Coordinates of C-alpha atoms in Angstrom, one line a residue:
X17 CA 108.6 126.1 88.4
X18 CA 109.5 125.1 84.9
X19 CA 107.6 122.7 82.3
X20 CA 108.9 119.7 80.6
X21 CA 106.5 119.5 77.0
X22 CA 107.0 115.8 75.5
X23 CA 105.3 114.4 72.5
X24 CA 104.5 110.7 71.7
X25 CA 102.0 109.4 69.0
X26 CA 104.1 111.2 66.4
X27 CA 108.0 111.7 65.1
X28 CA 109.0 114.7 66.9
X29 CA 112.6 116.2 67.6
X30 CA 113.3 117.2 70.3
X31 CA 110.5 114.2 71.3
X32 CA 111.0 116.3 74.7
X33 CA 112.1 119.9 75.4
X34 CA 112.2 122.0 78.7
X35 CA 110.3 125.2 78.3
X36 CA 111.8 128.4 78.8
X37 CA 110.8 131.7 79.6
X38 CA 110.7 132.5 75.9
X39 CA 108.7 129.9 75.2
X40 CA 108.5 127.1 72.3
X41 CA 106.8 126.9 69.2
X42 CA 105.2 123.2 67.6
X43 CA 104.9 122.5 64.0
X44 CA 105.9 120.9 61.1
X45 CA 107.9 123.5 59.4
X46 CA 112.0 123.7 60.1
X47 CA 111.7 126.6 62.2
X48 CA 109.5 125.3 65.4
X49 CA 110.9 124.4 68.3
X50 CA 109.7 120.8 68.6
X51 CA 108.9 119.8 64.6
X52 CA 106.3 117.3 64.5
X53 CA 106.2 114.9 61.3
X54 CA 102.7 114.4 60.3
X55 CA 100.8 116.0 57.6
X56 CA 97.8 117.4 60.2
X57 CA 100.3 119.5 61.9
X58 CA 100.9 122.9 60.5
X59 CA 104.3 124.7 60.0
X60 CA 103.5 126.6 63.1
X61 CA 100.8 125.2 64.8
X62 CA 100.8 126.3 68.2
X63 CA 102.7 128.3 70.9
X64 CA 103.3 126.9 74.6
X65 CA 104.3 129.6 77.2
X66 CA 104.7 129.6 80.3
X67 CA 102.8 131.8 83.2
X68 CA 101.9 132.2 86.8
X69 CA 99.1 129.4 86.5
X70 CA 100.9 126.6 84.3
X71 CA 101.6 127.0 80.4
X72 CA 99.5 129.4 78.2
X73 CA 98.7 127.1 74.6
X74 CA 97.8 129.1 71.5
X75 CA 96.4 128.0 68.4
X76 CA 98.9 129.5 65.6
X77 CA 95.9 129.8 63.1
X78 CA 96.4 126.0 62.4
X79 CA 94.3 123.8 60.1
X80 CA 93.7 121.1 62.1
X81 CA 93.6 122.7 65.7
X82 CA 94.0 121.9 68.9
X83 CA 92.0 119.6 70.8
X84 CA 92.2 119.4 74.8
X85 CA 89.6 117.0 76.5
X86 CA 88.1 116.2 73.5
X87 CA 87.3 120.7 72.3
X88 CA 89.2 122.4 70.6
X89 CA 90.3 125.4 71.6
X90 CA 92.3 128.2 70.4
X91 CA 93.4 129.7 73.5
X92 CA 93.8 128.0 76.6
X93 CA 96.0 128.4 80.4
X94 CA 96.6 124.5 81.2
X95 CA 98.0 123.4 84.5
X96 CA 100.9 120.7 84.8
X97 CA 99.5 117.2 83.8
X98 CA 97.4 118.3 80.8
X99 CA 96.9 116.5 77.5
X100 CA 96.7 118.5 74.2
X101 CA 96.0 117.0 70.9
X102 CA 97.5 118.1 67.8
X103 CA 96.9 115.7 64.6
X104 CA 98.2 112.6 66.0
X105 CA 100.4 114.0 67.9
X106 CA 100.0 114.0 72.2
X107 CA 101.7 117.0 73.4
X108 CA 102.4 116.5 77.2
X109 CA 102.7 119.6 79.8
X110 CA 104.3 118.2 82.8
X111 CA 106.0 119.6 85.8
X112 CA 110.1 120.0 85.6
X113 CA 110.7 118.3 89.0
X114 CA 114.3 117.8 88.5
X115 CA 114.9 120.4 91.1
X116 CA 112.8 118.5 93.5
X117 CA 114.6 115.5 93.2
X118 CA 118.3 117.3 93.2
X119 CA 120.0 118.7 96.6
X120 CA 120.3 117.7 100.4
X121 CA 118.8 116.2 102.9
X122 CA 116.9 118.3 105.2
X123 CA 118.8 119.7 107.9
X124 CA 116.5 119.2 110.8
X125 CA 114.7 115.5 111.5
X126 CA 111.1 117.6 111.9
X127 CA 109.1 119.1 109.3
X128 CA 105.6 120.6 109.6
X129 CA 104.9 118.0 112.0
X130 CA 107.0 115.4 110.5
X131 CA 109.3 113.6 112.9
X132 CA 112.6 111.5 111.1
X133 CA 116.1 111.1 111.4
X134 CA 116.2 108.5 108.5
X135 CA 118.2 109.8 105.3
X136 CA 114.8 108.5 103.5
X137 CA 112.7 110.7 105.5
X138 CA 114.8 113.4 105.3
X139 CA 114.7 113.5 102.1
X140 CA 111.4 113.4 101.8
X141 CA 111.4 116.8 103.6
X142 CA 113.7 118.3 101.4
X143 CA 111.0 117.6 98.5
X144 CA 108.2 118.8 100.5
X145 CA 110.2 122.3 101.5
X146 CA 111.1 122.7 97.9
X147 CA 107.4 122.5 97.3
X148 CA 106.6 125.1 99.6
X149 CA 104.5 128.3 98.2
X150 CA 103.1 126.1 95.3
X151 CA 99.7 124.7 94.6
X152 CA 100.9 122.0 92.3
X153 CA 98.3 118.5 92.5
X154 CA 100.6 116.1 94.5
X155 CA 100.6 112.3 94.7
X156 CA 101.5 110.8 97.8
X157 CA 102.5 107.1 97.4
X158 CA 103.0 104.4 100.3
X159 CA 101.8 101.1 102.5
X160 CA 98.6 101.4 105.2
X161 CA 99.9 103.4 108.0
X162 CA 102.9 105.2 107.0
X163 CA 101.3 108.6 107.7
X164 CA 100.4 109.8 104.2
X165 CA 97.7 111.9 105.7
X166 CA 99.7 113.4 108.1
X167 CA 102.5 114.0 104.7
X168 CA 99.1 115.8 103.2
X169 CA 98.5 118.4 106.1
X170 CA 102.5 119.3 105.9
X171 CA 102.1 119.8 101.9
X172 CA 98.8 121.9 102.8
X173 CA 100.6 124.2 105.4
X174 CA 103.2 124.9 103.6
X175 CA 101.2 125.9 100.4
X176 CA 100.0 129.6 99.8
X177 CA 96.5 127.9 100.2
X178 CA 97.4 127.3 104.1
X179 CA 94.3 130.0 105.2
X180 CA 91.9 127.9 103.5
X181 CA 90.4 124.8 104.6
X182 CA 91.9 121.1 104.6
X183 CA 88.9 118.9 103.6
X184 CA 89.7 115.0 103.2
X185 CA 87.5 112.5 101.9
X186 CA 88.2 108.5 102.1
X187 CA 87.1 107.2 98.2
X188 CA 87.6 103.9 99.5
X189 CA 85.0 104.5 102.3
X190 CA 82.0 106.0 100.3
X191 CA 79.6 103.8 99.2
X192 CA 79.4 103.3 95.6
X193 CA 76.6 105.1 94.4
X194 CA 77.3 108.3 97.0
X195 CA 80.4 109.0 95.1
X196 CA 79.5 111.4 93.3
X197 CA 77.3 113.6 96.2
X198 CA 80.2 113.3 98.6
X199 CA 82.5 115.2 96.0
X200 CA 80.6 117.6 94.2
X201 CA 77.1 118.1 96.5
X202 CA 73.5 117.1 95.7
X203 CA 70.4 119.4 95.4
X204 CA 67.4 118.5 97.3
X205 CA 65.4 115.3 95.8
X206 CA 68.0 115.0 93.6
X207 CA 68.0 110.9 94.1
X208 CA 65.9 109.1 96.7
X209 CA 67.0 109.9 100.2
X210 CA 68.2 113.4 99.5
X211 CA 66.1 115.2 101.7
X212 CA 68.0 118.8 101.6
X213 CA 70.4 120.4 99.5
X214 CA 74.3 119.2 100.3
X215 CA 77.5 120.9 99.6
X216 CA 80.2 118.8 98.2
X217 CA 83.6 118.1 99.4
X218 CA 85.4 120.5 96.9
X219 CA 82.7 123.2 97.9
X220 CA 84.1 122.3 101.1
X221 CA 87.3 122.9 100.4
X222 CA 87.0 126.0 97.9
X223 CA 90.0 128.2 98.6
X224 CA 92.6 125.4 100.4
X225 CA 92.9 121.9 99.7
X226 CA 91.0 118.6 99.1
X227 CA 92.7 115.2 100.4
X228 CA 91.4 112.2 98.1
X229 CA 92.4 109.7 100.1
X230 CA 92.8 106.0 98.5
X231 CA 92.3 107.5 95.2
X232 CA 92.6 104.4 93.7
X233 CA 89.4 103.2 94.6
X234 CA 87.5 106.1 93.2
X235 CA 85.1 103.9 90.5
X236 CA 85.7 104.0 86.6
X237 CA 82.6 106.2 86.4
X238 CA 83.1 109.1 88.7
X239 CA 86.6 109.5 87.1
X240 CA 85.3 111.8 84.2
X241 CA 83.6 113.9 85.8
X242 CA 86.8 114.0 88.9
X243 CA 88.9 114.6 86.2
X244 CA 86.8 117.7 84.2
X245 CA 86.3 119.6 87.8
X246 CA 90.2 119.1 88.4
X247 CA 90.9 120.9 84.8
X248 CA 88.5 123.2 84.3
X249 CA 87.5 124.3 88.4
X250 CA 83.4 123.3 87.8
X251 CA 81.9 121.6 89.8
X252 CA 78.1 120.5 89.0
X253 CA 76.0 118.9 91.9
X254 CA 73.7 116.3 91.3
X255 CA 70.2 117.6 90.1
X256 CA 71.7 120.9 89.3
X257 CA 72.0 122.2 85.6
X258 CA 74.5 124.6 86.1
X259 CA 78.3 124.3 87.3
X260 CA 79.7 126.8 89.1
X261 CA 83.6 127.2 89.7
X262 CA 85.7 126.4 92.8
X263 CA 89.7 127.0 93.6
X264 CA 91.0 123.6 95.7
X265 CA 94.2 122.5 95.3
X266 CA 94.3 118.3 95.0
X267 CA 96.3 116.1 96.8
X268 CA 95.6 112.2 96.6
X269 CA 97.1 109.5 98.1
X270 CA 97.7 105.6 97.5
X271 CA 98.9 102.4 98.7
X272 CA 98.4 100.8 95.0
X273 CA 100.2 100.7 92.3
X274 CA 97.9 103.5 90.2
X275 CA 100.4 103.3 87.2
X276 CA 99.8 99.7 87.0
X277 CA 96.4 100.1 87.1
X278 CA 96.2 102.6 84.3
X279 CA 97.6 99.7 82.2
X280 CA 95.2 97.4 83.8
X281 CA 92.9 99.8 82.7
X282 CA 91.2 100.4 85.9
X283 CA 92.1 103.8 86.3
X284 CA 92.0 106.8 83.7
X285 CA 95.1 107.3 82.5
X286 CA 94.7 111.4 81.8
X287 CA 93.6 111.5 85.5
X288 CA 96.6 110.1 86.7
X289 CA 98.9 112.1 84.5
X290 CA 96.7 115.2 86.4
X291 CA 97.0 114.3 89.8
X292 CA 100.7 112.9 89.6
X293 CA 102.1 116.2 88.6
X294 CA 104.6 115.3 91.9
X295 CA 105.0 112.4 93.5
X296 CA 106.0 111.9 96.9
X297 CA 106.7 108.5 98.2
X298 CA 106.4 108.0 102.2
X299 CA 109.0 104.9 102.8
X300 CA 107.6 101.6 105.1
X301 CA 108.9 101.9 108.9
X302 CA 110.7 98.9 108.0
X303 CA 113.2 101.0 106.1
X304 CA 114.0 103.6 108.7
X305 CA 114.2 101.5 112.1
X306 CA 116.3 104.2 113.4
X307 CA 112.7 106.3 113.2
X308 CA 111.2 104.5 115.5
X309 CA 112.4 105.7 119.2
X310 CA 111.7 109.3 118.1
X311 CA 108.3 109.0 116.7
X312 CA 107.6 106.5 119.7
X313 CA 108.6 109.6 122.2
X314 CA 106.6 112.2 119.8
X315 CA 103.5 110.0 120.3
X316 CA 104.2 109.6 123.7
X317 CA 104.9 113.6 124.0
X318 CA 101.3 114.0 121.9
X319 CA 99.7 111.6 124.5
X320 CA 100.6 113.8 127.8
X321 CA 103.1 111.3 128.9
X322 CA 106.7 111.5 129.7
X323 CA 109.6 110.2 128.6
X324 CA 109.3 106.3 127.9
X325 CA 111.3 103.2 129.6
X326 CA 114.2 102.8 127.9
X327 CA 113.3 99.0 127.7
X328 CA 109.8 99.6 126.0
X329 CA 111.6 101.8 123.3
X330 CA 114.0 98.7 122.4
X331 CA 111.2 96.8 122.5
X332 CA 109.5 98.8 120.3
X333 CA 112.2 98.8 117.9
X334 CA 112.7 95.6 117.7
X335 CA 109.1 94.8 116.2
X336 CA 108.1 94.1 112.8
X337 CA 105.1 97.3 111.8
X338 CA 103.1 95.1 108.8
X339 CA 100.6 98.4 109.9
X340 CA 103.8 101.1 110.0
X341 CA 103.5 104.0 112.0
X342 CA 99.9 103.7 112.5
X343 CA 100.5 100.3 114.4
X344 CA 103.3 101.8 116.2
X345 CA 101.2 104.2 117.7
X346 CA 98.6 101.8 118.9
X347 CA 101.4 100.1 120.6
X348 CA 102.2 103.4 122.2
X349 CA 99.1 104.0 123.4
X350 CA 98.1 101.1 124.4
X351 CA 101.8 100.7 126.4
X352 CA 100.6 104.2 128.1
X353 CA 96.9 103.1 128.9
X354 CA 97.9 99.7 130.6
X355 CA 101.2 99.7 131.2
X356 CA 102.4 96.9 128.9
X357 CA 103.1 96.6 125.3
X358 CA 100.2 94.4 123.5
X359 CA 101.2 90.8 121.6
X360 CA 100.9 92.6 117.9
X361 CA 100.8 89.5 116.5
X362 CA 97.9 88.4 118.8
X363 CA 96.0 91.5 118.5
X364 CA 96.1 90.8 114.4
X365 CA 94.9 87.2 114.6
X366 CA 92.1 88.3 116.6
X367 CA 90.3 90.9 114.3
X368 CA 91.2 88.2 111.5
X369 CA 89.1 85.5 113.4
X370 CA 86.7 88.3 114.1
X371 CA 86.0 89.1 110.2
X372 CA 86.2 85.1 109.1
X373 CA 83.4 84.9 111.5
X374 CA 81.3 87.5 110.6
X375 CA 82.5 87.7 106.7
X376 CA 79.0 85.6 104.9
X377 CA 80.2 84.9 101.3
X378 CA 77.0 84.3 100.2
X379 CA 76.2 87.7 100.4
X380 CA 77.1 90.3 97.8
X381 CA 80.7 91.6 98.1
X382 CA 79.7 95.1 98.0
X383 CA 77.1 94.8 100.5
X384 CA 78.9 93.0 102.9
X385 CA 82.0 95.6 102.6
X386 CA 79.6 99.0 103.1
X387 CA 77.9 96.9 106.3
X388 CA 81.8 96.6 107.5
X389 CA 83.0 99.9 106.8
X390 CA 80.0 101.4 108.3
X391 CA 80.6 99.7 111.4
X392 CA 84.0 100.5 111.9
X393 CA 83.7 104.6 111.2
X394 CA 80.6 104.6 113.7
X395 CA 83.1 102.6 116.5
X396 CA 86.4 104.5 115.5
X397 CA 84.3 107.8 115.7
X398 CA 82.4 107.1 119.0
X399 CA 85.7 106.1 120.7
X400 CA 87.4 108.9 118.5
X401 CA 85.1 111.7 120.1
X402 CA 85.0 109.7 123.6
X403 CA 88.6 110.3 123.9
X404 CA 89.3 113.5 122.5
X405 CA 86.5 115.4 124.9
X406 CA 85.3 117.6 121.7
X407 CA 85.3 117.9 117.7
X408 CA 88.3 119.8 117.1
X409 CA 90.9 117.4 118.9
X410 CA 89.1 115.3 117.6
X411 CA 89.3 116.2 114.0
X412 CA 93.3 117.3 114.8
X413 CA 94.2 113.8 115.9
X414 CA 92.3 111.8 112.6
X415 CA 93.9 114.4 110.1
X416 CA 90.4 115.0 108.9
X417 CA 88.8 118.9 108.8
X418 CA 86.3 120.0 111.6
X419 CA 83.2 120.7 109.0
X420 CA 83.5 117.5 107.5
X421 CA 84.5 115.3 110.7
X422 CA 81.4 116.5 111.7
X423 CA 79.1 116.0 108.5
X424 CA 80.4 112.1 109.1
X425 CA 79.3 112.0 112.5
X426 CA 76.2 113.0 112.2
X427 CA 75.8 110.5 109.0
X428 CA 76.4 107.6 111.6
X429 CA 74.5 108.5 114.3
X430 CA 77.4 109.8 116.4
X431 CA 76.7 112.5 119.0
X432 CA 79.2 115.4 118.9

């Protein structure tokens, strides 16, 4: 894959340039490659090249240097998303996914698990086979339920990491001040409660792939640190003085606007650059009706059932999924378990009285969302495990890895 280096804070010409195998020298001086116009910048002030692991940067014996997060350095391999500074200059190293975005639409409506017929969907799985072999940090955009997680696992089979493990972790679902144990591990007495030494979720996934999961909830504070382990591959458990390195491959996902937010400034905006190297967008149902009877008859397939009633698949087509796919297979089920299709309009007004009854806003937000959440992944585990028989259909239906499906039982209480 190539790299696309593009500067901003400066005059530059070319203010963007697509990097070559020979490479590409910034400076001031008439002979670079991109000339920078500011009076910090050297002549030649540093060399970009690309290599196996992203684009080797070079310090060209500069005055001024070059700084990446916040060091200057004089020699550095950078992956796609990186920052560099050089005199007020911001020197960009992004992905070229031009060739992602150019060609056909997959020629088969599966992919890696992937079921669509929709020219939306199947172009979506001519971006993910194109991105098959790499390791690149991916992005996965889209509404509650569209299957991002399942969009994920397909990314992580097809990667050269597919031997390793597949860890996800929720940051929506972690309380607060856990954050930072649940991703990079704790030692033991580290903070009150910590009563043995715990490996982290990219320890966890050392040699495959970590899922971060509504990234976009991940607080301001944990970003840094997120952010340096992403770079730089350390990773430095609470109550530990040492960091030690770890090879995981990031994929996050979204149903926010994360671009918005870095103007908002509630998320970093370096941290988005490094984890929307790609971008993959997973369209609403809404916008690929003609979806629905084949992912109906896959969940059905998935179930043990047979082919559905004709009349239950127009039915089911003719709905409105506010919850996408993931509502459309609770329908399925549901159709399968009692032998009619539930009122999804009903079955939503009924878990909104539930939570107006139960929501007491004199309590603190946070408090009352933690006591929510933890309610809901004890129940949707218990009945989770009750239906799947044993951990690992368990942890194949919810897209989550066995180790970690696991750990989360055992935090609630939940027999396995």
């Amino acid at each position: 894959m190539g790299a696309v280096i593009r500067v901003t804070g400066a005059t530059a010409s070319p203010a963007e340039l697509r990097l070559t195998d020979g490479g590409c020298v910034i400076g001031a001086g008439a002979d670079a490659d991109i000339i920078v116009d500011d009076r910090a910048v050297s002549r030649q002030h540093a060399r970009l090249e690309l290599c196996a692991d992203g684009v080797a940067v070079s310090d060209l014996d500069s005055r001024n240097g070059i700084f990446y997060l916040g060091q200057r350095i004089e020699r550095a391999v950078l992956s796609f998303g990186a920052r560099l500074q050089i005199g007020t200059a911001e020197v960009a190293i992004d992905l070229d996914t031009s060739a992602l975005e150019q060609g056909e639409e997959h020629s088969r409506p599966v992919y890696r698990g992937l079921v669509g017929l929709s020219a939306a969907m199947r172009r979506l799985f001519s971006i993910l086979a194109r991105l098959e072999g790499a390791t690149v940090p991916v992005l996965i955009e889209g509404e509650s339920g569209v299957g991002k997680e399942l969009v994920a696992r397909a990314i992580h089979q097809g990667s050269s990491l597919s031997a390793g493990p597949l860890v996800a972790i929720n940051c929506g679902a972690i309380r607060r001040e856990l954050v930072q144990s649940e991703l990079f591990g704790h030692k033991k007495g580290a903070f009150t409660g910590a009563s043995d030494d715990r490996k982290g979720a990219f320890d966890a996934a050392d040699g495959g792939t970590l899922f971060l999961d509504e990234i976009g909830e991940l607080p301001l504070d944990v970003q840094p640190a997120l952010l340096r382990t992403l770079e730089l591959g350390e990773v430095k458990p609470l109550g530990v003085d040492r960091t030690h390195q770890v090879r995981a491959r990031a994929i996050a996902a979204t149903n926010r606007d994360l671009a918005a937010d870095v103007e908002a400034g509630r998320f970093r905006e370096d941290l988005y650059f490094r984890l929307a190297v790609v971008r993959v967008r997973v369209p609403a149902l809404r916008e690929r009706p003609e979806d629905i009877p084949l992912l109906a008859a896959e969940m059905a397939r998935q179930a043990g059932a047979g082919e559905l009633p004709r009349n239950v698949v127009q039915q089911l087509s003719q709905r409105d999924y506010k919850g996408n796919v993931r509502e459309l297979r609770n329908a399925v089920l549901a159709y399968l378990a009692i032998g009619v299709l539930p009122d999804a309009a009903k079955q939503a007004n009924l878990l909104e009285l539930a939570l107006r009854q139960a929501v007491d806003t004199s309590a603190p937000f946070a408090e009352q969302r933690d006591q929510v959440l933890d309610l809901f992944t004890r129940v949707y585990l218990e009945q989770l495990l009750r239906e799947a028989g044993n951990l690992t259909e368990a942890a194949r239906r919810c897209g989550l890895e066995r180790s970690y499906l696991g750990k989360l039982a055992r935090k609630h209480g939940v027999r396995t």
